[in-house]
CSV table of C-alpha atoms in Angstrom, one decimal:
chain,number,residue,atom,x,y,z
S,1,UNK,CA,21.2,48.1,68.9
S,2,UNK,CA,23.9,45.5,69.0
S,3,UNK,CA,20.8,42.9,69.7
S,4,UNK,CA,18.7,44.9,66.9
S,5,UNK,CA,21.1,45.2,64.0
S,6,UNK,CA,22.5,41.1,65.2
S,7,UNK,CA,18.3,40.5,64.5
S,8,UNK,CA,18.0,42.1,60.8
S,9,UNK,CA,21.3,40.7,59.5
S,10,UNK,CA,20.0,36.9,61.2
S,11,UNK,CA,17.2,37.8,58.5
S,12,UNK,CA,18.7,39.1,55.9
S,13,UNK,CA,20.6,35.9,55.8
S,14,UNK,CA,18.1,33.8,56.2
S,15,UNK,CA,16.0,35.4,53.1
S,16,UNK,CA,19.5,35.2,51.1
S,17,UNK,CA,20.0,32.0,52.5
S,18,UNK,CA,16.1,31.4,50.6
S,19,UNK,CA,16.6,32.4,47.4
S,20,UNK,CA,16.4,29.6,44.7
S,21,UNK,CA,20.0,31.0,42.8
S,22,UNK,CA,19.5,29.0,40.1
S,23,UNK,CA,16.6,30.0,39.0
S,24,UNK,CA,16.4,31.5,36.5
S,25,UNK,CA,15.4,35.6,35.3
S,26,UNK,CA,14.5,36.0,32.4
S,27,UNK,CA,13.5,33.9,29.7
S,28,UNK,CA,16.6,33.4,27.5
S,29,UNK,CA,18.0,32.3,30.7
S,30,UNK,CA,14.8,29.6,31.3
S,31,UNK,CA,15.5,28.6,26.9
S,32,UNK,CA,19.8,28.6,27.8
S,33,UNK,CA,18.6,26.2,30.9
S,34,UNK,CA,16.4,24.3,28.4
S,35,UNK,CA,19.3,23.9,26.1
S,36,UNK,CA,21.4,22.9,28.4
S,37,UNK,CA,19.1,19.8,30.0
S,38,UNK,CA,18.8,18.7,27.0
S,39,UNK,CA,22.9,18.6,26.2
S,40,UNK,CA,23.0,16.1,29.4
S,41,UNK,CA,20.5,13.8,28.8
S,42,UNK,CA,21.5,13.4,25.6
S,43,UNK,CA,19.7,13.0,22.0
S,44,UNK,CA,16.6,10.9,22.0
S,45,UNK,CA,14.7,8.8,18.9
S,46,UNK,CA,11.4,7.8,18.4
S,47,UNK,CA,8.3,8.8,20.9
S,48,UNK,CA,11.1,9.7,24.1
S,49,UNK,CA,11.9,12.9,21.6
S,50,UNK,CA,8.8,13.7,20.7
S,51,UNK,CA,8.0,13.6,24.9
S,52,UNK,CA,10.9,15.4,25.4
S,53,UNK,CA,10.0,18.8,23.7
S,54,UNK,CA,11.0,22.1,25.3
S,55,UNK,CA,7.8,22.4,27.2
S,56,UNK,CA,8.1,19.1,28.8
S,57,UNK,CA,12.2,20.3,30.0
S,58,UNK,CA,10.7,23.5,31.7
S,59,UNK,CA,8.3,21.4,33.4
S,60,UNK,CA,10.7,19.0,35.2
S,61,UNK,CA,13.2,22.5,35.0
S,62,UNK,CA,10.2,23.9,37.0
S,63,UNK,CA,9.7,20.9,39.5
S,64,UNK,CA,13.5,20.6,40.3
S,65,UNK,CA,13.2,24.8,40.9
S,66,UNK,CA,15.4,24.8,38.4
S,67,UNK,CA,18.3,22.9,39.7
S,68,UNK,CA,19.8,21.6,36.2
S,69,UNK,CA,21.7,18.5,38.0
S,70,UNK,CA,18.1,17.2,39.8
S,71,UNK,CA,15.9,17.9,36.9
S,72,UNK,CA,18.8,16.0,34.3
S,73,UNK,CA,17.7,13.0,37.0
S,74,UNK,CA,14.5,12.9,37.3
S,75,UNK,CA,14.1,13.8,33.7
S,76,UNK,CA,16.0,10.4,32.8
S,77,UNK,CA,14.8,8.0,35.3
S,78,UNK,CA,11.3,9.2,33.8
S,79,UNK,CA,12.1,8.5,30.1
S,80,UNK,CA,13.4,4.8,31.4
S,81,UNK,CA,10.1,4.4,32.9
S,82,UNK,CA,8.2,5.7,29.8
S,83,UNK,CA,10.4,3.0,27.0
S,84,UNK,CA,10.3,0.2,29.8
S,85,UNK,CA,6.1,0.6,30.9
S,86,UNK,CA,4.8,2.8,27.5
S,87,UNK,CA,2.3,4.4,28.6
S,88,UNK,CA,1.2,5.2,25.2
S,89,UNK,CA,0.7,2.6,24.4
S,90,UNK,CA,-1.7,1.6,27.2
S,91,UNK,CA,-5.6,1.3,25.4
S,92,UNK,CA,-9.1,1.4,26.7
S,93,UNK,CA,-9.5,-2.4,25.6
S,94,UNK,CA,-6.8,-3.1,28.3
S,95,UNK,CA,-8.8,-1.5,31.6
S,96,UNK,CA,-12.2,-1.0,30.7
S,97,UNK,CA,-12.7,-4.3,32.9
S,98,UNK,CA,-11.6,-1.5,36.2
S,99,UNK,CA,-13.8,0.8,34.9
S,100,UNK,CA,-16.9,-0.8,34.6
S,101,UNK,CA,-18.2,0.5,38.1
S,102,UNK,CA,-16.8,4.4,37.0
S,103,UNK,CA,-14.5,4.5,39.8
S,104,UNK,CA,-12.2,7.0,37.2
S,105,UNK,CA,-12.8,8.8,34.3
S,106,UNK,CA,-11.9,12.3,32.7
S,107,UNK,CA,-15.2,14.4,32.7
S,108,UNK,CA,-17.0,15.6,29.8
S,109,UNK,CA,-16.5,19.1,30.9
S,110,UNK,CA,-13.0,21.3,31.2
S,111,UNK,CA,-12.5,23.8,33.9
S,112,UNK,CA,-13.0,27.7,33.3
S,113,UNK,CA,-9.2,27.9,32.2
S,114,UNK,CA,-9.2,24.9,30.3
S,115,UNK,CA,-7.8,22.3,32.9
S,116,UNK,CA,-9.0,18.8,32.0
S,117,UNK,CA,-10.6,16.8,34.8
S,118,UNK,CA,-10.3,13.2,36.3
S,119,UNK,CA,-13.4,12.4,38.5
S,120,UNK,CA,-12.2,9.6,40.8
S,121,UNK,CA,-15.0,7.9,42.8
S,122,UNK,CA,-12.7,6.2,45.1
S,123,UNK,CA,-16.5,4.3,47.2
S,124,UNK,CA,-16.7,2.5,43.2
S,125,UNK,CA,-13.8,0.4,44.1
S,126,UNK,CA,-14.9,-3.0,42.0
S,127,UNK,CA,-11.2,-4.8,42.0
S,128,UNK,CA,-8.4,-5.8,44.3
S,129,UNK,CA,-5.7,-5.6,41.2
S,130,UNK,CA,-2.6,-3.2,42.2
S,131,UNK,CA,-1.0,-3.7,39.1
S,132,UNK,CA,-4.2,-3.1,37.0
S,133,UNK,CA,-5.9,-0.7,39.1
S,134,UNK,CA,-2.0,1.7,38.3
S,135,UNK,CA,-2.6,0.6,34.7
S,136,UNK,CA,-5.4,2.5,34.9
S,137,UNK,CA,-4.4,5.9,36.5
S,138,UNK,CA,-1.5,5.9,34.1
S,139,UNK,CA,-4.2,5.7,30.7
S,140,UNK,CA,-6.2,8.5,31.9
S,141,UNK,CA,-3.2,10.4,33.3
S,142,UNK,CA,-2.2,10.1,29.3
S,143,UNK,CA,-5.5,10.8,28.3
S,144,UNK,CA,-5.9,13.8,29.8
S,145,UNK,CA,-3.1,15.0,28.6
S,146,UNK,CA,-3.9,13.8,24.7
S,147,UNK,CA,-7.3,15.7,25.4
S,148,UNK,CA,-6.0,20.1,27.0
S,149,UNK,CA,-6.2,22.6,24.5
S,150,UNK,CA,-3.5,24.5,23.8
S,151,UNK,CA,-1.4,26.4,26.4
S,152,UNK,CA,-2.6,24.3,28.7
S,153,UNK,CA,-0.4,22.0,30.3
S,154,UNK,CA,-2.6,20.8,34.1
S,155,UNK,CA,-6.0,19.1,34.7
S,156,UNK,CA,-7.8,19.0,38.1
S,157,UNK,CA,-8.1,15.7,40.2
S,158,UNK,CA,-12.2,16.1,41.1
S,159,UNK,CA,-12.1,12.9,43.8
S,160,UNK,CA,-15.9,12.6,45.4
S,161,UNK,CA,-15.5,9.7,48.7
S,162,UNK,CA,-19.5,9.5,48.5
S,163,UNK,CA,-20.2,5.6,49.6
S,164,UNK,CA,-16.3,5.6,50.9
S,165,UNK,CA,-15.3,3.4,54.3
S,166,UNK,CA,-11.7,1.6,55.1
S,167,UNK,CA,-12.2,-1.5,53.4
S,168,UNK,CA,-12.3,0.8,49.9
S,169,UNK,CA,-9.1,1.6,50.7
S,170,UNK,CA,-6.0,1.2,48.5
S,171,UNK,CA,-3.3,-1.0,50.0
S,172,UNK,CA,-0.4,1.3,50.7
S,173,UNK,CA,2.1,0.2,48.1
S,174,UNK,CA,-0.2,1.3,45.7
S,175,UNK,CA,-1.1,4.6,47.1
S,176,UNK,CA,3.1,5.1,47.7
S,177,UNK,CA,3.3,3.5,44.0
S,178,UNK,CA,0.6,6.7,42.6
S,179,UNK,CA,1.8,9.1,44.6
S,180,UNK,CA,5.9,8.5,42.6
S,181,UNK,CA,4.5,8.1,39.2
S,182,UNK,CA,2.1,11.1,39.5
S,183,UNK,CA,5.1,13.4,41.0
S,184,UNK,CA,8.5,11.6,39.4
S,185,UNK,CA,6.5,11.3,36.0
S,186,UNK,CA,3.8,13.2,35.9
S,187,UNK,CA,5.2,16.5,37.2
S,188,UNK,CA,3.6,19.6,37.5
S,189,UNK,CA,0.9,18.7,34.9
S,190,UNK,CA,-1.7,18.6,38.8
S,191,UNK,CA,-3.1,22.0,38.3
S,192,UNK,CA,-5.4,21.1,42.3
S,193,UNK,CA,-6.6,18.3,43.7
S,194,UNK,CA,-10.0,18.2,45.4
S,195,UNK,CA,-10.8,16.0,48.5
S,196,UNK,CA,-14.7,16.6,48.3
S,197,UNK,CA,-16.8,15.6,51.1
S,198,UNK,CA,-14.3,13.1,52.8
S,199,UNK,CA,-14.9,11.2,56.1
S,200,UNK,CA,-13.4,11.6,59.6
S,201,UNK,CA,-12.3,7.3,59.1
S,202,UNK,CA,-9.9,9.1,55.8
S,203,UNK,CA,-8.2,11.4,58.3
S,204,UNK,CA,-6.0,8.5,58.9
S,205,UNK,CA,-5.2,7.2,55.8
S,206,UNK,CA,-4.6,11.0,55.4
S,207,UNK,CA,-1.6,10.6,57.1
S,208,UNK,CA,-0.4,7.7,55.6
S,209,UNK,CA,-1.0,9.2,52.8
S,210,UNK,CA,0.8,12.9,53.7
S,211,UNK,CA,4.8,11.4,54.1
S,212,UNK,CA,5.0,10.3,49.7
S,213,UNK,CA,3.6,14.0,49.0
S,214,UNK,CA,6.0,16.0,47.3
S,215,UNK,CA,5.9,19.6,48.9
S,216,UNK,CA,4.3,21.1,45.5
S,217,UNK,CA,1.8,18.9,45.8
S,218,UNK,CA,0.7,19.3,48.7
S,219,UNK,CA,0.1,22.2,48.8
S,220,UNK,CA,-2.4,21.8,46.1
S,221,UNK,CA,-4.0,19.2,47.3
S,222,UNK,CA,-7.7,21.2,48.9
S,223,UNK,CA,-10.9,19.6,51.0
S,224,UNK,CA,-13.8,20.9,49.5
S,225,UNK,CA,-17.3,20.4,52.2
S,226,UNK,CA,-20.6,20.6,51.2
S,227,UNK,CA,-21.8,22.8,54.1
S,228,UNK,CA,-19.0,24.8,54.3
S,229,UNK,CA,-19.1,27.9,52.4
S,230,UNK,CA,-15.8,29.2,52.2
S,231,UNK,CA,-14.7,26.0,50.9
S,232,UNK,CA,-17.4,25.5,48.5
S,233,UNK,CA,-15.6,28.8,46.6
S,234,UNK,CA,-13.2,26.6,45.3
S,235,UNK,CA,-15.1,24.6,42.7
S,236,UNK,CA,-16.5,27.9,41.9
S,237,UNK,CA,-13.2,29.5,41.3
S,238,UNK,CA,-12.1,26.5,39.2
S,239,UNK,CA,-16.0,25.0,37.1
S,240,UNK,CA,-18.6,27.4,35.7
S,241,UNK,CA,-21.9,26.8,37.1
S,242,UNK,CA,-23.4,23.2,38.5
S,243,UNK,CA,-20.9,21.5,35.7
S,244,UNK,CA,-19.6,19.6,38.3
S,245,UNK,CA,-23.3,19.5,40.3
S,246,UNK,CA,-23.6,16.1,38.9
S,247,UNK,CA,-20.6,14.3,39.5
S,248,UNK,CA,-21.5,14.9,43.6
S,249,UNK,CA,-25.1,14.3,43.5
S,250,UNK,CA,-26.2,12.2,40.8
S,251,UNK,CA,-25.2,8.5,41.4
S,252,UNK,CA,-26.0,7.7,36.8
S,253,UNK,CA,-23.9,10.3,36.0
S,254,UNK,CA,-21.7,7.2,34.7
S,255,UNK,CA,-22.7,5.9,31.5
S,256,UNK,CA,-19.6,2.8,30.8
S,257,UNK,CA,-21.1,2.1,27.4
S,258,UNK,CA,-21.7,5.0,25.9
S,259,UNK,CA,-18.3,6.5,27.7
S,260,UNK,CA,-16.4,3.1,25.5
S,261,UNK,CA,-17.5,5.2,23.2
S,262,UNK,CA,-15.5,8.4,23.1
S,263,UNK,CA,-12.2,5.9,25.0
S,264,UNK,CA,-12.6,3.6,22.1
S,265,UNK,CA,-12.1,6.9,20.1
S,266,UNK,CA,-9.0,8.8,21.6
S,267,UNK,CA,-7.4,5.4,21.0
S,268,UNK,CA,-7.4,6.5,17.8
S,269,UNK,CA,-6.2,10.2,18.5
S,270,UNK,CA,-3.5,8.4,20.3
S,271,UNK,CA,-2.3,6.9,17.8
S,272,UNK,CA,-2.4,9.7,15.1
S,273,UNK,CA,-0.7,11.6,18.6
S,274,UNK,CA,2.0,9.9,18.2
S,275,UNK,CA,2.7,8.2,14.8
S,276,UNK,CA,4.8,11.0,13.7
S,277,UNK,CA,7.3,9.5,15.9
S,278,UNK,CA,7.0,6.2,14.4
S,279,UNK,CA,4.3,4.6,16.3
S,280,UNK,CA,2.9,2.8,12.8
S,281,UNK,CA,0.3,0.9,13.5
S,282,UNK,CA,-3.3,0.3,11.2
S,283,UNK,CA,-6.5,0.4,13.1
S,284,UNK,CA,-7.4,-2.9,12.8
S,285,UNK,CA,-5.1,-3.9,14.7
S,286,UNK,CA,-4.8,-1.0,17.1
S,287,UNK,CA,-8.8,-3.0,17.6
S,288,UNK,CA,-8.0,-6.6,18.3
S,289,UNK,CA,-4.1,-6.6,20.2
S,290,UNK,CA,-4.4,-2.8,21.6
S,291,UNK,CA,-1.3,-1.7,21.8
S,292,UNK,CA,1.0,0.2,19.2
S,293,UNK,CA,4.4,-1.2,18.2
S,294,UNK,CA,7.4,0.4,18.6
S,295,UNK,CA,9.3,1.7,14.6
S,296,UNK,CA,11.7,-1.9,15.1
S,297,UNK,CA,8.4,-4.1,15.4
S,298,UNK,CA,6.7,-3.4,11.8
S,299,UNK,CA,7.5,-7.1,10.6
S,300,UNK,CA,4.1,-8.0,13.4
S,301,UNK,CA,2.3,-7.1,10.3
S,302,UNK,CA,4.0,-9.8,8.5
S,303,UNK,CA,4.0,-12.6,11.3
S,304,UNK,CA,0.5,-14.1,9.9
S,305,UNK,CA,1.0,-15.1,7.0
S,306,UNK,CA,3.8,-17.3,8.7
S,307,UNK,CA,1.3,-18.9,11.0
S,308,UNK,CA,1.0,-22.2,8.5
S,309,UNK,CA,4.3,-23.2,9.0
S,310,UNK,CA,3.5,-24.1,12.3
S,311,UNK,CA,1.8,-27.5,11.7
S,312,UNK,CA,4.3,-28.7,8.7
S,313,UNK,CA,6.0,-31.3,11.2
S,314,UNK,CA,2.8,-33.0,12.2
S,315,UNK,CA,2.1,-33.3,8.5
S,316,UNK,CA,5.6,-35.3,7.0
S,317,UNK,CA,5.5,-37.7,5.6
S,318,UNK,CA,8.1,-39.2,7.3
S,319,UNK,CA,5.0,-40.3,10.1
S,320,UNK,CA,3.7,-42.6,6.7
S,321,UNK,CA,6.3,-44.5,6.7
S,322,UNK,CA,5.0,-47.8,8.2
S,323,UNK,CA,2.7,-48.2,6.5
S,324,UNK,CA,3.6,-48.3,3.1
S,325,UNK,CA,7.1,-49.8,3.3
S,326,UNK,CA,6.7,-53.3,4.0
S,327,UNK,CA,9.4,-53.4,7.2
S,328,UNK,CA,6.9,-51.9,9.0
S,329,UNK,CA,6.0,-55.9,9.6
S,330,UNK,CA,9.3,-56.0,11.0
S,331,UNK,CA,8.7,-54.9,15.2
S,332,UNK,CA,12.7,-54.7,14.9
S,333,UNK,CA,13.1,-52.4,12.5
S,334,UNK,CA,9.7,-50.3,13.0
S,335,UNK,CA,10.3,-49.4,16.3
S,336,UNK,CA,13.5,-47.2,15.9
S,337,UNK,CA,11.3,-45.4,13.4
S,338,UNK,CA,8.5,-44.3,15.5
S,339,UNK,CA,10.8,-43.5,18.8
S,340,UNK,CA,12.7,-40.7,16.1
S,341,UNK,CA,9.6,-38.8,14.8
S,342,UNK,CA,7.6,-39.0,18.5
S,343,UNK,CA,9.0,-35.4,19.8
S,344,UNK,CA,9.3,-33.7,15.8
S,345,UNK,CA,5.4,-34.1,16.2
S,346,UNK,CA,5.3,-31.9,19.4
S,347,UNK,CA,7.7,-29.6,18.8
S,348,UNK,CA,8.9,-27.6,16.3
S,349,UNK,CA,12.7,-28.5,15.4
S,350,UNK,CA,16.0,-26.7,14.1
S,351,UNK,CA,17.2,-28.0,11.1
S,352,UNK,CA,20.1,-29.9,13.4
S,353,UNK,CA,17.7,-31.4,15.2
S,354,UNK,CA,15.5,-33.0,12.1
S,355,UNK,CA,18.6,-33.7,10.6
S,356,UNK,CA,19.3,-36.0,13.7
S,357,UNK,CA,17.7,-39.4,12.7
S,358,UNK,CA,19.4,-39.3,9.5
S,359,UNK,CA,22.6,-39.7,11.1
S,360,UNK,CA,22.2,-42.4,12.8
S,361,UNK,CA,20.5,-44.2,9.8
S,362,UNK,CA,23.8,-47.2,9.8
S,363,UNK,CA,23.2,-48.3,13.2
S,364,UNK,CA,19.6,-48.5,12.7
S,365,UNK,CA,18.5,-52.6,11.9
S,366,UNK,CA,16.6,-51.4,9.0
S,367,UNK,CA,20.2,-50.9,7.6
S,368,UNK,CA,19.7,-55.1,6.5
S,369,UNK,CA,16.9,-54.4,5.0
S,370,UNK,CA,16.8,-55.0,1.3
S,371,UNK,CA,18.0,-52.3,-0.3
S,372,UNK,CA,15.4,-50.9,-1.6
S,373,UNK,CA,13.9,-50.3,1.8
S,374,UNK,CA,16.6,-48.6,2.8
S,375,UNK,CA,16.2,-45.9,-0.1
S,376,UNK,CA,12.6,-45.3,0.4
S,377,UNK,CA,12.6,-44.8,3.8
S,378,UNK,CA,16.1,-42.8,3.6
S,379,UNK,CA,14.2,-40.9,0.6
S,380,UNK,CA,11.2,-39.7,3.0
S,381,UNK,CA,13.6,-38.8,5.5
S,382,UNK,CA,15.3,-36.4,3.5
S,383,UNK,CA,11.7,-34.1,3.4
S,384,UNK,CA,11.7,-34.4,6.9
S,385,UNK,CA,14.2,-31.5,7.3
S,386,UNK,CA,12.6,-28.8,4.6
S,387,UNK,CA,9.7,-28.3,7.1
S,388,UNK,CA,10.0,-26.2,9.0
S,389,UNK,CA,11.1,-22.6,7.3
S,390,UNK,CA,13.6,-20.8,8.3
S,391,UNK,CA,12.3,-17.8,8.7
S,392,UNK,CA,9.8,-19.5,12.5
S,393,UNK,CA,12.2,-18.5,14.7
S,394,UNK,CA,12.4,-15.7,14.0
S,395,UNK,CA,8.4,-14.6,14.1
S,396,UNK,CA,8.4,-16.1,17.2
S,397,UNK,CA,10.7,-13.5,19.6
S,398,UNK,CA,8.8,-10.8,17.5
S,399,UNK,CA,5.0,-12.3,18.5
S,400,UNK,CA,6.1,-12.4,21.8
S,401,UNK,CA,5.6,-9.3,23.2
S,402,UNK,CA,2.6,-8.8,21.5
S,403,UNK,CA,0.4,-10.6,23.6
């Protein structure tokens, strides 16, 4: 009897210990948690404010089992990452080269419950640049979210292993970063990841990947095999009849030119989506650069007006002094003038640098020339500081980040 009671108490204690005391039991308690998390991260501005809405905060709380401190840490790291990486600024033109083979793309159909579908064909890997591969993935994560219907927050990954070999496998560093970005910066965005017909060789890769996955993410990974009727039911539950058949059976289901047009239209949707938070840029600028400036970068549009100032140092009249003035006949007088002006044609000097030769003029042999010639040379020198405009140093750092 005592043994049975001890066993019962142990089981009861285990169940009580596994209960999540942080999880709210009513919608009102959930909203209270959201309010606490918002106060913890502090006020946000611009795109970060638009990103961190109540639904976003709710996802981060759910991802951390409603533990406020853990959710706060996670969300703050994401806000810092988005501020630095700027995923909403990535455009189709940035990753089109990665997408030529159709190794990753958003499907033109949705799941039964409105989930957007991101298709992946690892066997079509066409590049080796890990940085660009990650950038392409982030672009399609943002694109899939952009195309979610109202009331739906999650996407489906459909990964087809046709044609895959170990040669197509991404480096471990890319796999690790992919898992990190998905889990830490897009929590609760994945509904399920379908691994379709992975070869036995993939088991070795899977053993390496599993340790990087959060238990919640791991449970969302489903293996589906064409010859396994039970696993095929997973597809039946998620998609309408024959919706995914073309992806698995038709190697020409992806047309790069047509898909490019669709993505360029989506880029305009993205601009409109983030425009409300101050990301303003004309369609022509988006087509040219593929990026959207921050609110404080609106001066970029004025940069072309300042561009003509750049060649002005080369056009300075000082360079013609030796040809016009008789002093050019004297080798002694010409040498200092030519050496002083040479560096001005190569780099835009500040006003203080441009004026430097004038300060040294009394020490130059030119001072021994007739007063009329000296006056003429000095008159030409006085025009040099006017060539570089004050705006040039200001425009340079603003334009630099765009490139």
